[in-house]
Amino acid sequence: MKLWDKGVATDADILSYTARDDHRLDQALLPYDLKASKAHVRGLCRVGALDTGERDRIVEALERLEKEVAEGRFVISEDDEDGHTAIEAALVRDLGDTGKRVHLGRSRNDQVLVATRLMLRDALAELATLSGGSARAFLKLATTKGDAIVPGYTHLQRAVPQTLAHWALAYTEGFVDASRALLSARTLADKSPLGAAAGYGVNIPLDREGVAHELGFSDVDLNPLWSQTSRGLNEVIALTAVWQAMAIVRRLAWDLSLFSTSEFRFVKLPDSFTTGSSIMPNKRNPDVVELMRAACSIVQGALAELMTISALPSGYHRDLQLTKGPTLRALAEAKATLRLVPKLADNLTFDEARMKAAVTRDILATDAAVDLARAGIPFRDAYKRVAAQLGSPDEPAGEAANASIKARTSLGAPGNLGIDRLEARLSQLELELDSAIGPPHSSW
Ligand code: ARG
């Protein structure tokens, strides 16, 4: 059965060309599609478009399907064009003509929109929570192992001494910011599009706000054409926030793969994060962090796809179907990657002696120039004077490194990390995340 069948024969090649892998992708959207279908049917009854008997039979049948989905027994087949067709076909098998009434007053266009928004709401809340958890892990690292001193680098050249806490808290703050970006993107997905139908409303006075309320949306899209036109654009904003989190993971993975080389040996990766070589018995390769680094590219590729696919005139176009694949792919990659971050942070072993030995006399130069300038010498002259008598790059700075850390006391600097302020920001975020996150869903 095709929902749009008008008795004209269809070509199998063309059908599979248009359906693509919707049967696989829509499997992730099924729980959301069913939930929205129930709300739609109840709404139809409230405005007198279905009687209560029809409503109850359809809602019960949808609930049976929900159970089948949860137990893995409802699988969209390749013959079903998409998840929407599979649901309607199952309702018709179960209820006959009553099942067909579910589609009154809606289009697959607003059906896929609402399922996608419900999925995005869950996914973004979960990713925001994982990002917050990563921030928490780095805060713990800063408070437990943070006193160790290590060079800070610019251009991969030793620059100024810092502490391990200073390095770790950069990731804490980064993951807090990313979590906020994910929550902000989530507000765009938190409006109900149902009732937009094909993009121009429908000649039934639908209870759009009641349906939105039942689905837990904070608001409703007002303009049906904007609902349709937002498809792909909301996904771009969502994936931009996901990209932000992944770009932080990419830097982290870079830092760790670099600082764990024999040349640095500042940090040892947890054994479970390394693999061996098939030929070189001596190797312990950082494969896991390398794959975590590549996750950002997958999200970035998906973003590029979404941006070009959604470059369309207003209204629905079938191109938009192709926004589902990159969206789901990127979300899954980010979830798998972010889940590993706390495990990684908790199990790093730092070689404090190696780190300290790398803090050499030459990298106290900036402090020395600032000290002279404070004493009244113009900074440019102080700079030149210090440059002419640099400390040795071979001699460890010793106690002078501690003094350098302690002297840098403006807010956030290594001598005054602002750890309480950051902890307060993170705790506030965690409170907001608790109220945003719904029941755990494994379908996306
Ligand atoms: N699979 C389609 C999609 O994801 C469902 C909507 C089909 N609508 C249409 N007018 N052909 O976009």
Short mmCIF file of C-alpha atoms and ligand atoms in Angstrom, two decimals:
data_model
loop_
_atom_site.label_atom_id
_atom_site.label_comp_id
_atom_site.label_asym_id
_atom_site.label_seq_id
_atom_site.Cartn_x
_atom_site.Cartn_y
_atom_site.Cartn_z
CA MET A 1 0.00 0.00 0.00
CA LYS A 2 1.22 3.48 -0.88
CA LEU A 3 -0.42 6.34 0.95
CA TRP A 4 -0.58 8.29 -2.29
CA ASP A 5 -1.72 5.41 -4.53
CA LYS A 6 -4.12 6.57 -7.26
CA GLY A 7 -4.22 3.33 -9.21
CA VAL A 8 -1.26 4.10 -11.49
CA ALA A 9 1.37 1.34 -11.71
CA THR A 10 4.64 2.19 -9.95
CA ASP A 11 8.13 1.34 -11.13
CA ALA A 12 10.07 -0.68 -8.52
CA ASP A 13 13.40 1.03 -9.28
CA ILE A 14 11.83 4.45 -8.92
CA LEU A 15 10.08 3.48 -5.72
CA SER A 16 13.29 2.35 -4.11
CA TYR A 17 15.06 5.44 -5.46
CA THR A 18 12.54 7.68 -3.67
CA ALA A 19 12.15 5.63 -0.49
CA ARG A 20 15.95 5.21 -0.09
CA ASP A 21 16.78 4.03 3.41
CA ASP A 22 13.76 5.67 5.03
CA HIS A 23 12.65 2.28 6.35
CA ARG A 24 15.87 2.13 8.40
CA LEU A 25 16.04 5.82 9.38
CA ASP A 26 12.37 6.09 10.32
CA GLN A 27 12.82 3.20 12.74
CA ALA A 28 14.54 5.72 15.05
CA LEU A 29 11.62 8.13 14.66
CA LEU A 30 8.84 5.55 15.19
CA PRO A 31 8.37 6.08 18.95
CA TYR A 32 8.01 9.79 18.33
CA ASP A 33 5.73 9.33 15.33
CA LEU A 34 3.44 7.08 17.39
CA LYS A 35 3.38 9.48 20.32
CA ALA A 36 2.48 12.38 18.03
CA SER A 37 -0.15 10.26 16.26
CA LYS A 38 -1.90 9.60 19.58
CA ALA A 39 -1.95 13.30 20.41
CA HIS A 40 -3.25 14.10 16.93
CA VAL A 41 -6.10 11.58 17.25
CA ARG A 42 -7.12 12.90 20.67
CA GLY A 43 -7.05 16.42 19.24
CA LEU A 44 -9.29 15.36 16.32
CA CYS A 45 -11.81 13.99 18.80
CA ARG A 46 -11.83 17.22 20.81
CA VAL A 47 -12.91 19.15 17.73
CA GLY A 48 -15.55 16.57 16.77
CA ALA A 49 -13.69 15.16 13.76
CA LEU A 50 -13.54 11.67 15.34
CA ASP A 51 -15.99 10.15 17.81
CA THR A 52 -14.76 8.86 21.15
CA GLY A 53 -15.10 5.22 20.07
CA GLU A 54 -12.89 5.81 17.03
CA ARG A 55 -10.44 7.77 19.14
CA ASP A 56 -10.15 5.01 21.72
CA ARG A 57 -9.71 2.24 19.18
CA ILE A 58 -7.02 4.14 17.29
CA VAL A 59 -5.18 5.21 20.45
CA GLU A 60 -5.23 1.64 21.79
CA ALA A 61 -3.93 0.30 18.49
CA LEU A 62 -1.16 2.93 18.51
CA GLU A 63 -0.28 1.86 22.05
CA ARG A 64 -0.02 -1.75 20.92
CA LEU A 65 2.36 -0.58 18.22
CA GLU A 66 4.39 1.36 20.81
CA LYS A 67 4.81 -1.85 22.76
CA GLU A 68 5.85 -3.73 19.62
CA VAL A 69 8.42 -1.02 18.85
CA ALA A 70 9.81 -1.14 22.39
CA GLU A 71 10.14 -4.92 22.16
CA GLY A 72 11.77 -4.75 18.72
CA ARG A 73 8.85 -6.52 17.04
CA PHE A 74 7.72 -3.66 14.81
CA VAL A 75 10.22 -3.36 12.00
CA ILE A 76 9.57 -1.12 9.00
CA SER A 77 10.04 -3.25 5.90
CA GLU A 78 11.60 -2.12 2.65
CA ASP A 79 8.17 -2.45 1.04
CA ASP A 80 6.79 0.19 3.36
CA GLU A 81 7.81 3.45 1.80
CA ASP A 82 8.51 5.00 5.19
CA GLY A 83 7.56 4.86 8.88
CA HIS A 84 4.36 6.84 8.31
CA THR A 85 3.16 4.27 5.79
CA ALA A 86 4.11 1.41 8.10
CA ILE A 87 2.06 2.91 10.96
CA GLU A 88 -1.01 3.55 8.84
CA ALA A 89 -0.80 0.08 7.26
CA ALA A 90 -0.59 -1.53 10.71
CA LEU A 91 -3.62 0.48 11.89
CA VAL A 92 -5.62 -0.57 8.84
CA ARG A 93 -4.65 -4.23 9.36
CA ASP A 94 -5.79 -3.92 12.96
CA LEU A 95 -8.89 -1.70 12.67
CA GLY A 96 -9.94 -1.71 9.00
CA ASP A 97 -11.44 1.58 7.81
CA THR A 98 -11.20 3.18 11.28
CA GLY A 99 -7.41 2.89 11.00
CA LYS A 100 -7.46 5.02 7.86
CA ARG A 101 -9.01 7.92 9.78
CA VAL A 102 -5.73 8.64 11.61
CA HIS A 103 -4.49 10.73 8.68
CA LEU A 104 -7.41 13.15 8.78
CA GLY A 105 -6.11 16.71 9.06
CA ARG A 106 -2.42 15.93 8.74
CA SER A 107 0.17 15.41 6.05
CA ARG A 108 3.29 13.29 6.15
CA ASN A 109 5.06 16.64 5.94
CA ASP A 110 3.97 17.76 9.41
CA GLN A 111 4.11 14.17 10.66
CA VAL A 112 7.82 13.87 9.92
CA LEU A 113 8.41 17.38 11.25
CA VAL A 114 6.84 16.63 14.61
CA ALA A 115 8.63 13.28 14.96
CA THR A 116 11.96 14.94 14.13
CA ARG A 117 11.38 17.74 16.64
CA LEU A 118 10.47 15.32 19.42
CA MET A 119 13.58 13.30 18.62
CA LEU A 120 15.78 16.41 18.52
CA ARG A 121 14.40 17.56 21.86
CA ASP A 122 15.47 14.26 23.45
CA ALA A 123 18.75 14.00 21.63
CA LEU A 124 19.85 17.57 22.38
CA ALA A 125 18.94 17.24 26.06
CA GLU A 126 20.90 14.01 26.28
CA LEU A 127 23.93 15.42 24.47
CA ALA A 128 23.80 18.56 26.64
CA THR A 129 23.83 16.29 29.68
CA LEU A 130 26.77 14.30 28.33
CA SER A 131 28.62 17.55 27.69
CA GLY A 132 27.84 18.67 31.26
CA GLY A 133 29.14 15.30 32.51
CA SER A 134 32.36 15.86 30.58
CA ALA A 135 32.70 19.30 32.19
CA ARG A 136 32.23 17.68 35.61
CA ALA A 137 34.93 15.08 34.89
CA PHE A 138 37.47 17.77 34.00
CA LEU A 139 36.54 19.77 37.09
CA LYS A 140 37.28 16.67 39.17
CA LEU A 141 40.59 16.20 37.41
CA ALA A 142 41.46 19.83 38.16
CA THR A 143 40.67 19.50 41.85
CA THR A 144 42.39 16.14 42.37
CA LYS A 145 45.54 16.35 40.23
CA GLY A 146 45.57 20.00 39.28
CA ASP A 147 48.56 21.35 41.25
CA ALA A 148 51.15 19.81 38.94
CA ILE A 149 53.00 22.38 36.84
CA VAL A 150 53.40 21.97 33.09
CA PRO A 151 54.35 24.28 30.23
CA GLY A 152 51.59 26.15 28.47
CA TYR A 153 52.18 26.07 24.69
CA THR A 154 51.58 28.43 21.80
CA HIS A 155 52.52 27.29 18.27
CA LEU A 156 53.45 23.99 20.02
CA GLN A 157 56.41 25.88 21.52
CA ARG A 158 56.83 26.22 25.29
CA ALA A 159 55.36 29.59 26.20
CA VAL A 160 54.41 30.22 29.85
CA PRO A 161 54.08 27.86 32.86
CA GLN A 162 50.59 26.68 33.75
CA THR A 163 49.11 24.10 36.09
CA LEU A 164 47.35 20.92 35.12
CA ALA A 165 44.20 22.44 36.68
CA HIS A 166 44.46 25.40 34.33
CA TRP A 167 44.58 23.03 31.34
CA ALA A 168 41.74 20.85 32.66
CA LEU A 169 39.45 23.78 33.47
CA ALA A 170 39.72 25.01 29.89
CA TYR A 171 37.84 21.82 28.99
CA THR A 172 35.39 22.27 31.86
CA GLU A 173 34.44 25.73 30.66
CA GLY A 174 34.35 24.58 27.03
CA PHE A 175 31.98 21.72 27.77
CA VAL A 176 29.74 24.00 29.88
CA ASP A 177 29.52 26.43 26.95
CA ALA A 178 28.79 23.57 24.53
CA SER A 179 26.09 22.21 26.80
CA ARG A 180 24.46 25.66 26.86
CA ALA A 181 24.62 25.83 23.05
CA LEU A 182 22.92 22.42 22.83
CA LEU A 183 20.14 23.57 25.18
CA SER A 184 19.73 26.74 23.17
CA ALA A 185 19.40 24.77 19.91
CA ARG A 186 16.84 22.62 21.72
CA THR A 187 14.50 25.59 22.17
CA LEU A 188 14.02 25.70 18.38
CA ALA A 189 12.89 22.08 18.42
CA ASP A 190 10.56 22.77 21.33
CA LYS A 191 7.64 24.12 19.25
CA SER A 192 4.91 21.91 17.82
CA PRO A 193 4.53 21.97 14.02
CA LEU A 194 1.47 19.67 14.03
CA GLY A 195 -1.45 21.20 12.20
CA ALA A 196 0.77 22.76 9.56
CA ALA A 197 -0.30 19.83 7.36
CA ALA A 198 1.26 20.23 3.92
CA GLY A 199 2.33 23.77 4.84
CA TYR A 200 -0.89 25.72 4.40
CA GLY A 201 -3.14 24.65 7.28
CA VAL A 202 -6.20 22.46 6.91
CA ASN A 203 -9.96 23.02 6.78
CA ILE A 204 -10.66 21.60 10.24
CA PRO A 205 -10.37 23.89 13.31
CA LEU A 206 -7.61 21.75 14.85
CA ASP A 207 -6.78 22.08 18.55
CA ARG A 208 -3.15 22.79 17.77
CA GLU A 209 -2.28 24.18 21.19
CA GLY A 210 -3.89 21.28 23.05
CA VAL A 211 -1.93 18.81 20.93
CA ALA A 212 1.29 20.78 21.52
CA HIS A 213 0.61 20.76 25.25
CA GLU A 214 -0.01 17.02 25.33
CA LEU A 215 3.31 16.45 23.58
CA GLY A 216 5.11 18.62 26.13
CA PHE A 217 6.09 21.33 23.67
CA SER A 218 6.64 24.78 25.16
CA ASP A 219 4.97 26.50 22.23
CA VAL A 220 3.48 26.00 18.80
CA ASP A 221 4.73 27.12 15.38
CA LEU A 222 2.31 29.81 14.21
CA ASN A 223 2.91 29.89 10.49
CA PRO A 224 2.44 26.56 8.69
CA LEU A 225 4.68 27.61 5.84
CA TRP A 226 7.45 28.48 8.27
CA SER A 227 7.03 25.04 9.86
CA GLN A 228 7.76 23.38 6.53
CA THR A 229 10.49 25.84 5.66
CA SER A 230 12.23 25.26 9.00
CA ARG A 231 12.91 21.65 8.01
CA GLY A 232 16.64 21.23 7.64
CA LEU A 233 17.32 24.68 9.13
CA ASN A 234 16.54 23.57 12.69
CA GLU A 235 18.71 20.53 12.07
CA VAL A 236 21.58 22.79 10.96
CA ILE A 237 21.34 24.77 14.21
CA ALA A 238 21.18 21.55 16.24
CA LEU A 239 24.22 20.11 14.51
CA THR A 240 26.12 23.38 14.87
CA ALA A 241 25.80 23.02 18.65
CA VAL A 242 26.76 19.35 18.37
CA TRP A 243 29.76 20.43 16.30
CA GLN A 244 30.81 22.84 19.07
CA ALA A 245 30.98 19.95 21.55
CA MET A 246 32.81 17.74 19.05
CA ALA A 247 35.33 20.48 18.23
CA ILE A 248 36.24 20.56 21.94
CA VAL A 249 36.61 16.78 21.94
CA ARG A 250 38.83 17.11 18.86
CA ARG A 251 41.18 19.49 20.70
CA LEU A 252 41.20 17.24 23.72
CA ALA A 253 42.00 14.21 21.60
CA TRP A 254 44.77 16.14 19.88
CA ASP A 255 46.27 17.25 23.21
CA LEU A 256 46.20 13.74 24.58
CA SER A 257 47.60 12.01 21.53
CA LEU A 258 50.40 14.57 21.43
CA PHE A 259 51.22 14.73 25.14
CA SER A 260 51.22 10.94 25.44
CA THR A 261 53.95 10.45 22.79
CA SER A 262 57.38 9.26 23.95
CA GLU A 263 58.66 12.73 23.07
CA PHE A 264 56.44 14.39 25.70
CA ARG A 265 55.37 11.52 27.98
CA PHE A 266 53.38 13.94 30.18
CA VAL A 267 50.38 11.65 30.29
CA LYS A 268 49.59 7.97 29.91
CA LEU A 269 46.28 7.03 28.33
CA PRO A 270 44.18 4.38 30.08
CA ASP A 271 45.07 0.90 28.79
CA SER A 272 41.52 0.38 27.59
CA PHE A 273 41.95 3.41 25.29
CA THR A 274 44.94 1.97 23.45
CA THR A 275 45.38 -0.92 21.06
CA GLY A 276 48.37 -2.84 19.79
CA SER A 277 49.88 -3.05 16.34
CA SER A 278 49.54 -6.22 14.28
CA ILE A 279 53.22 -6.10 13.33
CA MET A 280 55.09 -3.92 15.85
CA PRO A 281 55.13 -5.61 19.27
CA ASN A 282 56.30 -2.40 20.94
CA LYS A 283 53.25 -0.31 20.01
CA ARG A 284 50.47 1.03 22.23
CA ASN A 285 48.44 3.10 19.83
CA PRO A 286 45.99 5.84 20.85
CA ASP A 287 43.30 4.58 18.44
CA VAL A 288 40.37 5.53 20.64
CA VAL A 289 41.30 9.18 21.04
CA GLU A 290 42.09 9.31 17.33
CA LEU A 291 38.58 8.11 16.49
CA MET A 292 37.19 10.60 19.00
CA ARG A 293 39.10 13.28 17.10
CA ALA A 294 37.53 12.15 13.79
CA ALA A 295 33.99 12.37 15.21
CA CYS A 296 34.08 16.12 14.63
CA SER A 297 34.66 15.54 10.91
CA ILE A 298 31.63 13.27 10.70
CA VAL A 299 29.46 15.97 12.28
CA GLN A 300 31.00 18.63 10.05
CA GLY A 301 30.33 16.53 6.94
CA ALA A 302 26.73 16.03 8.03
CA LEU A 303 26.38 19.78 8.58
CA ALA A 304 27.66 20.49 5.08
CA GLU A 305 25.08 18.06 3.66
CA LEU A 306 22.27 19.67 5.64
CA MET A 307 23.26 23.18 4.64
CA THR A 308 23.21 22.42 0.94
CA ILE A 309 20.13 20.18 0.99
CA SER A 310 18.06 22.84 2.74
CA ALA A 311 18.96 25.58 0.24
CA LEU A 312 15.44 25.51 -1.24
CA PRO A 313 12.45 27.75 -1.89
CA SER A 314 9.76 27.85 0.82
CA GLY A 315 7.48 24.87 1.40
CA TYR A 316 8.10 21.12 1.32
CA HIS A 317 10.39 19.52 -1.23
CA ARG A 318 11.36 15.88 -1.35
CA ASP A 319 15.04 16.90 -1.06
CA LEU A 320 14.24 17.46 2.61
CA GLN A 321 13.84 13.74 3.18
CA LEU A 322 17.62 13.54 2.84
CA THR A 323 18.11 15.66 5.97
CA LYS A 324 17.28 12.68 8.18
CA GLY A 325 20.34 10.56 7.40
CA PRO A 326 23.03 13.15 8.21
CA THR A 327 21.10 14.36 11.27
CA LEU A 328 20.76 10.92 12.83
CA ARG A 329 24.30 9.93 11.85
CA ALA A 330 25.82 13.01 13.49
CA LEU A 331 23.75 12.69 16.67
CA ALA A 332 24.69 9.03 17.09
CA GLU A 333 28.38 9.76 16.52
CA ALA A 334 28.32 12.58 19.09
CA LYS A 335 26.55 10.43 21.67
CA ALA A 336 29.00 7.55 21.29
CA THR A 337 31.93 9.95 21.52
CA LEU A 338 30.80 12.16 24.40
CA ARG A 339 30.00 9.08 26.49
CA LEU A 340 33.69 8.19 26.48
CA VAL A 341 34.98 11.56 27.69
CA PRO A 342 34.45 11.12 31.47
CA LYS A 343 35.90 7.59 31.32
CA LEU A 344 38.94 9.03 29.60
CA ALA A 345 39.36 12.00 31.94
CA ASP A 346 38.99 9.83 35.05
CA ASN A 347 41.70 7.39 34.01
CA LEU A 348 44.55 9.55 32.77
CA THR A 349 47.89 9.13 34.57
CA PHE A 350 50.14 12.18 34.61
CA ASP A 351 53.92 12.06 34.94
CA GLU A 352 54.46 15.09 37.14
CA ALA A 353 58.23 14.84 37.10
CA ARG A 354 58.32 14.90 33.28
CA MET A 355 55.91 17.83 33.19
CA LYS A 356 57.92 19.80 35.72
CA ALA A 357 61.22 19.12 33.96
CA ALA A 358 59.77 20.67 30.82
CA VAL A 359 59.08 23.95 32.63
CA THR A 360 62.42 25.54 31.81
CA ARG A 361 63.94 28.91 32.77
CA ASP A 362 63.36 30.52 29.37
CA ILE A 363 59.59 30.40 29.73
CA LEU A 364 59.69 32.74 32.71
CA ALA A 365 60.57 35.54 30.28
CA THR A 366 57.09 37.02 29.99
CA ASP A 367 56.80 37.34 33.79
CA ALA A 368 60.23 39.01 33.90
CA ALA A 369 59.31 41.57 31.23
CA VAL A 370 56.01 42.39 32.98
CA ASP A 371 57.85 42.74 36.33
CA LEU A 372 60.30 45.27 34.82
CA ALA A 373 57.50 47.20 33.17
CA ARG A 374 55.61 47.36 36.45
CA ALA A 375 58.70 48.85 38.01
CA GLY A 376 58.43 51.72 35.52
CA ILE A 377 60.42 50.63 32.43
CA PRO A 378 58.36 51.01 29.22
CA PHE A 379 57.16 47.53 28.23
CA ARG A 380 58.86 47.49 24.82
CA ASP A 381 62.24 48.29 26.49
CA ALA A 382 61.63 45.69 29.22
CA TYR A 383 60.80 43.14 26.52
CA LYS A 384 64.10 43.82 24.72
CA ARG A 385 66.12 43.71 27.93
CA VAL A 386 64.69 40.30 28.89
CA ALA A 387 65.10 38.97 25.33
CA ALA A 388 68.82 39.82 25.50
CA GLN A 389 69.38 37.70 28.62
CA LEU A 390 66.92 34.78 28.34
CA GLY A 391 67.03 31.96 30.88
CA SER A 392 68.25 28.58 29.70
CA PRO A 393 65.87 26.35 27.71
CA ASP A 394 67.75 23.38 29.18
CA GLU A 395 67.57 24.26 32.85
CA PRO A 396 64.36 23.50 34.79
CA ALA A 397 62.84 26.58 36.42
CA GLY A 398 62.42 24.81 39.79
CA GLU A 399 60.88 26.95 42.54
CA ALA A 400 60.64 29.94 40.20
CA ALA A 401 57.91 28.09 38.30
CA ASN A 402 55.71 27.98 41.43
CA ALA A 403 56.29 31.68 41.98
CA SER A 404 55.30 32.36 38.37
CA ILE A 405 52.01 30.50 38.86
CA LYS A 406 51.25 32.23 42.17
CA ALA A 407 51.91 35.69 40.73
CA ARG A 408 49.30 35.38 37.95
CA THR A 409 46.23 36.22 40.01
CA SER A 410 43.77 37.98 37.75
CA LEU A 411 40.50 36.06 37.61
CA GLY A 412 40.82 32.71 35.85
CA ALA A 413 44.63 32.78 35.51
CA PRO A 414 46.66 29.86 36.93
CA GLY A 415 47.14 31.63 40.28
CA ASN A 416 43.41 32.34 40.72
CA LEU A 417 41.49 29.77 38.72
CA GLY A 418 37.99 30.93 39.65
CA ILE A 419 37.16 27.32 40.34
CA ASP A 420 34.24 28.21 42.64
CA ARG A 421 32.72 30.40 39.95
CA LEU A 422 33.04 27.62 37.38
CA GLU A 423 31.63 25.06 39.81
CA ALA A 424 28.63 27.36 40.41
CA ARG A 425 28.04 27.71 36.66
CA LEU A 426 28.22 23.97 36.21
CA SER A 427 25.86 23.27 39.13
CA GLN A 428 23.32 25.75 37.74
CA LEU A 429 23.58 24.06 34.34
CA GLU A 430 23.09 20.62 35.92
CA LEU A 431 19.88 21.83 37.59
CA GLU A 432 18.53 23.04 34.24
CA LEU A 433 19.56 19.79 32.55
CA ASP A 434 17.68 17.75 35.16
CA SER A 435 14.46 19.49 34.24
CA ALA A 436 15.10 19.35 30.47
CA ILE A 437 15.87 15.69 30.15
CA GLY A 438 12.97 13.29 29.69
CA PRO A 439 12.83 9.52 29.96
CA PRO A 440 15.85 7.85 28.38
CA HIS A 441 15.27 6.97 24.74
CA SER A 442 17.51 4.60 22.91
CA SER A 443 15.83 4.93 19.55
CA TRP A 444 17.76 7.88 18.11
N1 ARG B 1 9.78 10.50 3.81
C1 ARG B 1 9.33 11.82 3.60
C2 ARG B 1 10.29 12.84 4.23
O1 ARG B 1 11.04 12.48 5.07
C3 ARG B 1 7.98 12.00 4.20
C4 ARG B 1 7.24 13.15 3.64
C5 ARG B 1 6.76 12.83 2.26
N2 ARG B 1 6.00 13.94 1.75
C6 ARG B 1 5.80 14.11 0.44
N3 ARG B 1 5.11 15.14 0.10
N4 ARG B 1 6.25 13.27 -0.46
O2 ARG B 1 10.31 13.97 3.83
#
